[in-house]
Amino acid sequence: MKMYDELVARGLIAQVTNEDEIREMVDNGKATFYIGFDCTADSLTAGHFMALTLMKRLQMAGNKPIALIGGGTTMIGDPSGRSDMRKMLTREDIEHNAQCFKKQMERFIEFGEGKARMVNNADWLLNLNYVELLREVGACFSVNNMLRAECYKQRMEKGLSFLEFNYMIMQSYDFYYLFQHYDCNMQFGGNDQWSNMLGGTELSRQKLGKDAHCMTITRLTDSQGNKMGKTAGNAVWLDPNKTSPYDFYQYWRNVSDADVMKCIRMLTFLPLEQINEMDSWKDARINEAKDILAYELTMMVHGQEEADKARAAAKALFGGEGSVDMPETSIAPEQLKDGKIGILSLMVACKLASSNGEARRLVQQGGVFVNDEKVAAPDLTVTEAMLKEGVKIRKGKKIFHKAILG
């Protein structure tokens, strides 16, 4: 099966500008394409996963990826899919986040001479003269069309700042610049980026007289239409210090029965023939499919050793054989008072809650267990002796943690 047909079969393609031309380019390794990543945090998330695996698939087929780090566009903030304006970051924060992104991307994409390229749009956007930019590209954009763009609709109801209004022009300029300087002929992005991406193709056509193409990736949502990649309202990060390999594994291990095969098809590199055979799996074999999904994705992000540990820990934990290798936090003796620590403080120390107030609510809702016993009241204390042995804390049905005296 050729590359474009495989992307279709895996359910990855949502919209394209010219399917025949894109098919020919992708199938024959002629696409030099980019995907942009704004540096809004110091780690990529599970939400970026599909973009990273798509870049890897296309590179394996002979195409050349450009990973565009949004050091410049992050200064403005993408309004797409947002109900409020993004937090404005300093240049120092953005540069730090960009460096973190680079390290994580290298696990998926092969960079080097004649291979993938990584660029930062701060290198050209931050040096632009405003009046010169208006004269160069301003006439290519219709304000009426911009206001009708899907990426602005939600924000128009609550108020769209002029700062954010410029985001489409900045993203369009990226494509125009990359076309000129790196022979980039294609852009990939999420469905919510479609208007911005079309702006780039139109700008390149008007200014350079050449056709560029864009394609949107199907949004990864669960069977209820919710965006995947979060748990209890928090992002699932690729950085092991923010989401441990075990928690990352558990997130994918606990996707719903209705979503597991879609995730395997979209995110893993298992052959389609194997996946099609798995489509008929039912009952207990659905859990086997979930284990395969979790293991494959954890191995891609954290390596085989961590994936093996996470799988073994999950099997031991749920199979009643102990609690090896679950995420662990060391509690320093000075964190204890009179040889004890309250369950609320312990949960915060283990990052199972962001505050004592959140921890209290979880306890009151009956969702916290210590050594497999439900915590009945928020005034429960854990002793130094218990911590020396190791205390297993469970939040809800799926999140496990071990606290031990350091």
PDB file of C-alpha atoms in Angstrom, residues 13-273:
ATOM      1  CA  ILE A  13      -6.433  12.788   6.815  1.00  0.00           C
ATOM      2  CA  ALA A  14      -9.234  15.299   7.305  1.00  0.00           C
ATOM      3  CA  GLN A  15      -8.891  17.952   4.555  1.00  0.00           C
ATOM      4  CA  VAL A  16      -6.537  18.518   1.616  1.00  0.00           C
ATOM      5  CA  THR A  17      -6.142  21.315  -0.909  1.00  0.00           C
ATOM      6  CA  ASN A  18      -5.455  19.132  -3.966  1.00  0.00           C
ATOM      7  CA  GLU A  19      -5.652  15.429  -3.324  1.00  0.00           C
ATOM      8  CA  ASP A  20      -4.151  14.220  -6.617  1.00  0.00           C
ATOM      9  CA  GLU A  21      -1.080  16.426  -6.362  1.00  0.00           C
ATOM     10  CA  ILE A  22      -0.598  15.696  -2.665  1.00  0.00           C
ATOM     11  CA  ARG A  23      -0.932  11.968  -3.287  1.00  0.00           C
ATOM     12  CA  GLU A  24       1.730  12.086  -5.997  1.00  0.00           C
ATOM     13  CA  MET A  25       4.123  14.085  -3.836  1.00  0.00           C
ATOM     14  CA  VAL A  26       3.704  11.977  -0.702  1.00  0.00           C
ATOM     15  CA  ASP A  27       3.867   8.629  -2.515  1.00  0.00           C
ATOM     16  CA  ASN A  28       7.056   9.564  -4.372  1.00  0.00           C
ATOM     17  CA  GLY A  29       8.952  11.237  -1.552  1.00  0.00           C
ATOM     18  CA  LYS A  30       8.653  14.708  -3.090  1.00  0.00           C
ATOM     19  CA  ALA A  31       7.032  16.442  -0.117  1.00  0.00           C
ATOM     20  CA  THR A  32       9.070  18.858   1.938  1.00  0.00           C
ATOM     21  CA  PHE A  33       6.512  19.578   4.610  1.00  0.00           C
ATOM     22  CA  TYR A  34       6.322  21.360   7.908  1.00  0.00           C
ATOM     23  CA  ILE A  35       4.311  21.148  11.107  1.00  0.00           C
ATOM     24  CA  GLY A  36       4.451  23.984  13.618  1.00  0.00           C
ATOM     25  CA  PHE A  37       4.733  23.626  17.390  1.00  0.00           C
ATOM     26  CA  ASP A  38       4.194  26.722  19.523  1.00  0.00           C
ATOM     27  CA  CYS A  39       6.284  26.719  22.700  1.00  0.00           C
ATOM     28  CA  THR A  40       3.536  27.271  25.259  1.00  0.00           C
ATOM     29  CA  ALA A  41       4.982  24.771  27.792  1.00  0.00           C
ATOM     30  CA  ASP A  42       8.296  23.077  28.549  1.00  0.00           C
ATOM     31  CA  SER A  43       7.121  19.732  27.214  1.00  0.00           C
ATOM     32  CA  LEU A  44       5.150  18.342  24.318  1.00  0.00           C
ATOM     33  CA  THR A  45       1.969  16.480  25.247  1.00  0.00           C
ATOM     34  CA  ALA A  46       0.098  13.395  24.131  1.00  0.00           C
ATOM     35  CA  GLY A  47      -1.933  15.836  22.051  1.00  0.00           C
ATOM     36  CA  HIS A  48       1.145  16.372  19.849  1.00  0.00           C
ATOM     37  CA  PHE A  49       1.607  12.658  19.420  1.00  0.00           C
ATOM     38  CA  MET A  50      -0.232  12.252  16.139  1.00  0.00           C
ATOM     39  CA  ALA A  51       1.733  15.066  14.513  1.00  0.00           C
ATOM     40  CA  LEU A  52       5.027  13.507  15.594  1.00  0.00           C
ATOM     41  CA  THR A  53       4.106  10.037  14.366  1.00  0.00           C
ATOM     42  CA  LEU A  54       2.841  11.502  11.077  1.00  0.00           C
ATOM     43  CA  MET A  55       6.190  13.203  10.536  1.00  0.00           C
ATOM     44  CA  LYS A  56       7.931   9.920  11.211  1.00  0.00           C
ATOM     45  CA  ARG A  57       5.696   7.997   8.779  1.00  0.00           C
ATOM     46  CA  LEU A  58       6.277  10.498   5.996  1.00  0.00           C
ATOM     47  CA  GLN A  59      10.025  10.586   6.611  1.00  0.00           C
ATOM     48  CA  MET A  60      10.150   6.795   6.408  1.00  0.00           C
ATOM     49  CA  ALA A  61       8.512   7.122   2.967  1.00  0.00           C
ATOM     50  CA  GLY A  62      11.299   9.423   1.750  1.00  0.00           C
ATOM     51  CA  ASN A  63       9.699  12.807   2.402  1.00  0.00           C
ATOM     52  CA  LYS A  64      11.517  15.602   4.261  1.00  0.00           C
ATOM     53  CA  PRO A  65      10.003  17.002   7.463  1.00  0.00           C
ATOM     54  CA  ILE A  66      10.584  20.478   8.809  1.00  0.00           C
ATOM     55  CA  ALA A  67       9.814  20.790  12.506  1.00  0.00           C
ATOM     56  CA  LEU A  68       8.943  24.445  12.988  1.00  0.00           C
ATOM     57  CA  ILE A  69       9.456  25.652  16.534  1.00  0.00           C
ATOM     58  CA  GLY A  70       7.159  28.625  17.106  1.00  0.00           C
ATOM     59  CA  GLY A  71       9.488  30.906  19.006  1.00  0.00           C
ATOM     60  CA  GLY A  72       7.953  33.871  17.184  1.00  0.00           C
ATOM     61  CA  THR A  73       4.282  32.898  16.939  1.00  0.00           C
ATOM     62  CA  THR A  74       4.220  31.969  20.635  1.00  0.00           C
ATOM     63  CA  MET A  75       4.862  35.646  21.334  1.00  0.00           C
ATOM     64  CA  ILE A  76       1.346  36.289  19.944  1.00  0.00           C
ATOM     65  CA  GLY A  77      -0.611  33.145  20.870  1.00  0.00           C
ATOM     66  CA  ASP A  78      -2.867  31.071  18.645  1.00  0.00           C
ATOM     67  CA  PRO A  79      -6.568  31.844  19.270  1.00  0.00           C
ATOM     68  CA  SER A  80      -7.721  28.630  17.539  1.00  0.00           C
ATOM     69  CA  GLY A  81      -9.966  26.550  19.771  1.00  0.00           C
ATOM     70  CA  ARG A  82      -9.539  28.975  22.667  1.00  0.00           C
ATOM     71  CA  SER A  83     -12.215  30.736  24.702  1.00  0.00           C
ATOM     72  CA  ASP A  84      -9.703  33.182  26.205  1.00  0.00           C
ATOM     73  CA  MET A  85      -6.329  34.680  25.381  1.00  0.00           C
ATOM     74  CA  ARG A  86      -3.267  32.568  26.058  1.00  0.00           C
ATOM     75  CA  LYS A  87      -0.843  33.551  28.796  1.00  0.00           C
ATOM     76  CA  MET A  88       1.885  35.788  27.412  1.00  0.00           C
ATOM     77  CA  LEU A  89       5.342  34.273  27.947  1.00  0.00           C
ATOM     78  CA  THR A  90       8.725  35.970  28.092  1.00  0.00           C
ATOM     79  CA  ARG A  91      11.336  35.392  25.397  1.00  0.00           C
ATOM     80  CA  GLU A  92      13.417  33.497  27.940  1.00  0.00           C
ATOM     81  CA  ASP A  93      10.525  31.143  28.758  1.00  0.00           C
ATOM     82  CA  ILE A  94       9.836  30.549  25.075  1.00  0.00           C
ATOM     83  CA  GLU A  95      13.483  29.784  24.297  1.00  0.00           C
ATOM     84  CA  HIS A  96      13.663  27.346  27.226  1.00  0.00           C
ATOM     85  CA  ASN A  97      10.509  25.586  26.019  1.00  0.00           C
ATOM     86  CA  ALA A  98      11.886  25.418  22.471  1.00  0.00           C
ATOM     87  CA  GLN A  99      15.012  23.625  23.691  1.00  0.00           C
ATOM     88  CA  CYS A 100      12.856  21.099  25.564  1.00  0.00           C
ATOM     89  CA  PHE A 101      10.806  20.445  22.415  1.00  0.00           C
ATOM     90  CA  LYS A 102      13.920  19.740  20.362  1.00  0.00           C
ATOM     91  CA  LYS A 103      15.106  16.997  22.707  1.00  0.00           C
ATOM     92  CA  GLN A 104      11.709  15.269  22.650  1.00  0.00           C
ATOM     93  CA  MET A 105      11.286  15.473  18.874  1.00  0.00           C
ATOM     94  CA  GLU A 106      14.598  13.723  18.308  1.00  0.00           C
ATOM     95  CA  ARG A 107      13.025  10.512  19.624  1.00  0.00           C
ATOM     96  CA  PHE A 108      10.672  10.489  16.644  1.00  0.00           C
ATOM     97  CA  ILE A 109      12.376  12.281  13.772  1.00  0.00           C
ATOM     98  CA  GLU A 110      15.838  11.814  12.288  1.00  0.00           C
ATOM     99  CA  PHE A 111      17.504  15.199  11.919  1.00  0.00           C
ATOM    100  CA  GLY A 112      20.632  15.929   9.919  1.00  0.00           C
ATOM    101  CA  GLU A 113      22.018  16.743   6.498  1.00  0.00           C
ATOM    102  CA  GLY A 114      19.547  15.639   3.836  1.00  0.00           C
ATOM    103  CA  LYS A 115      17.114  14.454   6.512  1.00  0.00           C
ATOM    104  CA  ALA A 116      14.709  16.377   8.732  1.00  0.00           C
ATOM    105  CA  ARG A 117      15.325  20.018   9.548  1.00  0.00           C
ATOM    106  CA  MET A 118      14.419  21.977  12.661  1.00  0.00           C
ATOM    107  CA  VAL A 119      13.867  25.723  12.401  1.00  0.00           C
ATOM    108  CA  ASN A 120      12.555  28.436  14.714  1.00  0.00           C
ATOM    109  CA  ASN A 121      10.276  31.128  13.312  1.00  0.00           C
ATOM    110  CA  ALA A 122      11.701  33.598  15.817  1.00  0.00           C
ATOM    111  CA  ASP A 123      14.662  33.789  13.417  1.00  0.00           C
ATOM    112  CA  TRP A 124      12.556  35.636  10.848  1.00  0.00           C
ATOM    113  CA  LEU A 125       9.380  36.857  12.560  1.00  0.00           C
ATOM    114  CA  LEU A 126      11.077  38.801  15.346  1.00  0.00           C
ATOM    115  CA  ASN A 127      13.190  40.748  12.858  1.00  0.00           C
ATOM    116  CA  LEU A 128      10.289  41.924  10.704  1.00  0.00           C
ATOM    117  CA  ASN A 129       9.635  45.625  10.306  1.00  0.00           C
ATOM    118  CA  TYR A 130       5.915  46.207  10.851  1.00  0.00           C
ATOM    119  CA  VAL A 131       5.416  48.694   8.022  1.00  0.00           C
ATOM    120  CA  GLU A 132       7.464  46.612   5.604  1.00  0.00           C
ATOM    121  CA  LEU A 133       5.438  43.538   6.544  1.00  0.00           C
ATOM    122  CA  LEU A 134       2.165  45.383   5.912  1.00  0.00           C
ATOM    123  CA  ARG A 135       3.375  46.529   2.501  1.00  0.00           C
ATOM    124  CA  GLU A 136       4.662  43.080   1.574  1.00  0.00           C
ATOM    125  CA  VAL A 137       1.737  40.873   2.591  1.00  0.00           C
ATOM    126  CA  GLY A 138      -1.082  43.083   3.900  1.00  0.00           C
ATOM    127  CA  ALA A 139      -2.809  43.421   0.546  1.00  0.00           C
ATOM    128  CA  CYS A 140      -2.984  39.627   0.198  1.00  0.00           C
ATOM    129  CA  PHE A 141      -5.429  39.260   3.111  1.00  0.00           C
ATOM    130  CA  SER A 142      -9.109  40.140   3.147  1.00  0.00           C
ATOM    131  CA  VAL A 143     -10.273  41.230   6.587  1.00  0.00           C
ATOM    132  CA  ASN A 144     -13.799  40.033   5.728  1.00  0.00           C
ATOM    133  CA  ASN A 145     -12.494  36.556   4.972  1.00  0.00           C
ATOM    134  CA  MET A 146     -10.333  36.530   8.094  1.00  0.00           C
ATOM    135  CA  LEU A 147     -13.302  37.370  10.303  1.00  0.00           C
ATOM    136  CA  ARG A 148     -15.230  34.443   8.826  1.00  0.00           C
ATOM    137  CA  ALA A 149     -12.387  32.014   9.588  1.00  0.00           C
ATOM    138  CA  GLU A 150     -13.244  29.130  11.882  1.00  0.00           C
ATOM    139  CA  CYS A 151     -10.215  29.808  14.067  1.00  0.00           C
ATOM    140  CA  TYR A 152     -11.665  33.186  15.113  1.00  0.00           C
ATOM    141  CA  LYS A 153     -15.363  32.363  15.487  1.00  0.00           C
ATOM    142  CA  GLN A 154     -15.305  31.228  19.096  1.00  0.00           C
ATOM    143  CA  ARG A 155     -13.182  34.186  20.178  1.00  0.00           C
ATOM    144  CA  MET A 156     -15.355  36.725  18.348  1.00  0.00           C
ATOM    145  CA  GLU A 157     -18.162  36.025  20.809  1.00  0.00           C
ATOM    146  CA  LYS A 158     -16.062  36.948  23.847  1.00  0.00           C
ATOM    147  CA  GLY A 159     -13.666  39.399  22.264  1.00  0.00           C
ATOM    148  CA  LEU A 160     -10.705  38.859  19.950  1.00  0.00           C
ATOM    149  CA  SER A 161      -7.640  40.993  20.649  1.00  0.00           C
ATOM    150  CA  PHE A 162      -5.798  42.678  17.803  1.00  0.00           C
ATOM    151  CA  LEU A 163      -2.700  40.792  18.990  1.00  0.00           C
ATOM    152  CA  GLU A 164      -4.363  37.430  18.286  1.00  0.00           C
ATOM    153  CA  PHE A 165      -5.943  38.702  15.070  1.00  0.00           C
ATOM    154  CA  ASN A 166      -2.423  38.874  13.626  1.00  0.00           C
ATOM    155  CA  TYR A 167      -1.762  35.176  14.257  1.00  0.00           C
ATOM    156  CA  MET A 168      -3.126  34.080  10.886  1.00  0.00           C
ATOM    157  CA  ILE A 169      -0.798  36.484   9.096  1.00  0.00           C
ATOM    158  CA  MET A 170       2.195  35.230  11.088  1.00  0.00           C
ATOM    159  CA  GLN A 171       1.443  31.564  10.382  1.00  0.00           C
ATOM    160  CA  SER A 172       0.825  32.340   6.716  1.00  0.00           C
ATOM    161  CA  TYR A 173       4.124  34.189   6.578  1.00  0.00           C
ATOM    162  CA  ASP A 174       5.861  31.104   7.994  1.00  0.00           C
ATOM    163  CA  PHE A 175       4.728  28.998   5.041  1.00  0.00           C
ATOM    164  CA  TYR A 176       5.668  31.763   2.599  1.00  0.00           C
ATOM    165  CA  TYR A 177       9.132  32.065   4.186  1.00  0.00           C
ATOM    166  CA  LEU A 178       9.740  28.309   4.282  1.00  0.00           C
ATOM    167  CA  PHE A 179       8.626  28.005   0.646  1.00  0.00           C
ATOM    168  CA  GLN A 180      11.144  30.662  -0.345  1.00  0.00           C
ATOM    169  CA  HIS A 181      14.121  29.511   1.710  1.00  0.00           C
ATOM    170  CA  TYR A 182      13.677  25.771   2.243  1.00  0.00           C
ATOM    171  CA  ASP A 183      11.620  24.636  -0.776  1.00  0.00           C
ATOM    172  CA  CYS A 184       8.794  23.685   1.598  1.00  0.00           C
ATOM    173  CA  ASN A 185       5.788  22.742  -0.548  1.00  0.00           C
ATOM    174  CA  MET A 186       3.331  21.397   2.024  1.00  0.00           C
ATOM    175  CA  GLN A 187       1.997  22.147   5.485  1.00  0.00           C
ATOM    176  CA  PHE A 188       0.274  19.773   7.903  1.00  0.00           C
ATOM    177  CA  GLY A 189      -1.782  20.777  10.919  1.00  0.00           C
ATOM    178  CA  GLY A 190      -4.936  20.200  12.926  1.00  0.00           C
ATOM    179  CA  ASN A 191      -8.439  20.878  11.649  1.00  0.00           C
ATOM    180  CA  ASP A 192      -8.599  24.095  13.646  1.00  0.00           C
ATOM    181  CA  GLN A 193      -5.615  25.384  11.654  1.00  0.00           C
ATOM    182  CA  TRP A 194      -7.289  25.094   8.250  1.00  0.00           C
ATOM    183  CA  SER A 195      -7.933  28.822   7.729  1.00  0.00           C
ATOM    184  CA  ASN A 196      -4.396  29.745   8.781  1.00  0.00           C
ATOM    185  CA  MET A 197      -2.959  27.102   6.483  1.00  0.00           C
ATOM    186  CA  LEU A 198      -4.994  28.257   3.504  1.00  0.00           C
ATOM    187  CA  GLY A 199      -3.681  31.757   4.177  1.00  0.00           C
ATOM    188  CA  GLY A 200      -0.152  30.452   3.685  1.00  0.00           C
ATOM    189  CA  THR A 201      -0.940  28.710   0.410  1.00  0.00           C
ATOM    190  CA  GLU A 202      -2.684  31.808  -0.939  1.00  0.00           C
ATOM    191  CA  LEU A 203       0.143  34.109   0.122  1.00  0.00           C
ATOM    192  CA  SER A 204       2.695  31.872  -1.604  1.00  0.00           C
ATOM    193  CA  ARG A 205       0.585  31.777  -4.748  1.00  0.00           C
ATOM    194  CA  GLN A 206       0.125  35.533  -4.895  1.00  0.00           C
ATOM    195  CA  LYS A 207       3.710  36.494  -4.035  1.00  0.00           C
ATOM    196  CA  LEU A 208       5.642  33.690  -5.706  1.00  0.00           C
ATOM    197  CA  GLY A 209       3.264  32.500  -8.408  1.00  0.00           C
ATOM    198  CA  LYS A 210       3.695  28.918  -7.171  1.00  0.00           C
ATOM    199  CA  ASP A 211       1.240  26.460  -5.687  1.00  0.00           C
ATOM    200  CA  ALA A 212       1.772  25.164  -2.173  1.00  0.00           C
ATOM    201  CA  HIS A 213      -0.438  22.579  -0.491  1.00  0.00           C
ATOM    202  CA  CYS A 214      -1.805  21.852   2.934  1.00  0.00           C
ATOM    203  CA  MET A 215      -3.481  18.943   4.662  1.00  0.00           C
ATOM    204  CA  THR A 216      -5.173  18.762   8.048  1.00  0.00           C
ATOM    205  CA  ILE A 217      -4.855  15.819  10.396  1.00  0.00           C
ATOM    206  CA  THR A 218      -7.930  14.222  11.896  1.00  0.00           C
ATOM    207  CA  ARG A 219      -8.372  15.375  15.458  1.00  0.00           C
ATOM    208  CA  LEU A 220      -7.771  12.616  18.011  1.00  0.00           C
ATOM    209  CA  THR A 221     -10.986  12.504  20.021  1.00  0.00           C
ATOM    210  CA  ASP A 222     -12.642   9.844  22.110  1.00  0.00           C
ATOM    211  CA  SER A 223     -16.022   8.263  21.390  1.00  0.00           C
ATOM    212  CA  GLN A 224     -17.702  11.154  23.237  1.00  0.00           C
ATOM    213  CA  GLY A 225     -16.039  13.775  21.046  1.00  0.00           C
ATOM    214  CA  ASN A 226     -13.587  14.945  23.731  1.00  0.00           C
ATOM    215  CA  LYS A 227     -10.001  15.733  22.797  1.00  0.00           C
ATOM    216  CA  MET A 228      -7.703  12.943  23.979  1.00  0.00           C
ATOM    217  CA  GLY A 229      -4.440  13.440  25.815  1.00  0.00           C
ATOM    218  CA  LYS A 230      -5.692  14.592  29.214  1.00  0.00           C
ATOM    219  CA  THR A 231      -6.493  12.902  32.487  1.00  0.00           C
ATOM    220  CA  ALA A 232      -8.453  14.530  35.311  1.00  0.00           C
ATOM    221  CA  GLY A 233      -8.166  17.828  33.460  1.00  0.00           C
ATOM    222  CA  ASN A 234      -4.354  17.683  33.257  1.00  0.00           C
ATOM    223  CA  ALA A 235      -2.261  17.164  30.144  1.00  0.00           C
ATOM    224  CA  VAL A 236      -0.465  13.863  29.600  1.00  0.00           C
ATOM    225  CA  TRP A 237       3.096  15.060  29.008  1.00  0.00           C
ATOM    226  CA  LEU A 238       5.944  13.421  27.073  1.00  0.00           C
ATOM    227  CA  ASP A 239       8.444  14.627  29.684  1.00  0.00           C
ATOM    228  CA  PRO A 240       8.897  11.772  32.212  1.00  0.00           C
ATOM    229  CA  ASN A 241       9.337  14.326  34.999  1.00  0.00           C
ATOM    230  CA  LYS A 242       5.832  15.670  34.364  1.00  0.00           C
ATOM    231  CA  THR A 243       4.078  12.392  33.471  1.00  0.00           C
ATOM    232  CA  SER A 244       5.966   9.276  34.540  1.00  0.00           C
ATOM    233  CA  PRO A 245       6.368   6.437  32.020  1.00  0.00           C
ATOM    234  CA  TYR A 246       4.048   4.370  34.220  1.00  0.00           C
ATOM    235  CA  ASP A 247       1.321   7.046  34.222  1.00  0.00           C
ATOM    236  CA  PHE A 248       1.784   7.536  30.488  1.00  0.00           C
ATOM    237  CA  TYR A 249       1.362   3.792  29.965  1.00  0.00           C
ATOM    238  CA  GLN A 250      -1.694   3.735  32.245  1.00  0.00           C
ATOM    239  CA  TYR A 251      -3.365   6.597  30.378  1.00  0.00           C
ATOM    240  CA  TRP A 252      -3.347   4.632  27.123  1.00  0.00           C
ATOM    241  CA  ARG A 253      -4.051   1.336  28.884  1.00  0.00           C
ATOM    242  CA  ASN A 254      -7.267   2.868  30.221  1.00  0.00           C
ATOM    243  CA  VAL A 255      -8.758   4.267  27.015  1.00  0.00           C
ATOM    244  CA  SER A 256     -12.326   3.125  26.466  1.00  0.00           C
ATOM    245  CA  ASP A 257     -13.175  -0.040  24.560  1.00  0.00           C
ATOM    246  CA  ALA A 258     -14.718   2.116  21.829  1.00  0.00           C
ATOM    247  CA  ASP A 259     -11.493   4.076  21.285  1.00  0.00           C
ATOM    248  CA  VAL A 260      -8.688   1.540  21.520  1.00  0.00           C
ATOM    249  CA  MET A 261      -8.643   0.376  17.896  1.00  0.00           C
ATOM    250  CA  LYS A 262      -8.872   3.924  16.562  1.00  0.00           C
ATOM    251  CA  CYS A 263      -5.851   4.865  18.660  1.00  0.00           C
ATOM    252  CA  ILE A 264      -3.903   1.807  17.516  1.00  0.00           C
ATOM    253  CA  ARG A 265      -4.692   2.599  13.890  1.00  0.00           C
ATOM    254  CA  MET A 266      -3.771   6.284  14.131  1.00  0.00           C
ATOM    255  CA  LEU A 267      -0.821   6.260  16.504  1.00  0.00           C
ATOM    256  CA  THR A 268       1.101   2.994  16.267  1.00  0.00           C
ATOM    257  CA  PHE A 269       3.282   1.622  13.491  1.00  0.00           C
ATOM    258  CA  LEU A 270       1.762  -1.852  13.612  1.00  0.00           C
ATOM    259  CA  PRO A 271       0.973  -3.175  10.106  1.00  0.00           C
ATOM    260  CA  LEU A 272      -2.551  -2.471   8.939  1.00  0.00           C
ATOM    261  CA  GLU A 273      -3.066  -6.177   8.271  1.00  0.00           C
TER     262      GLU A 273
END
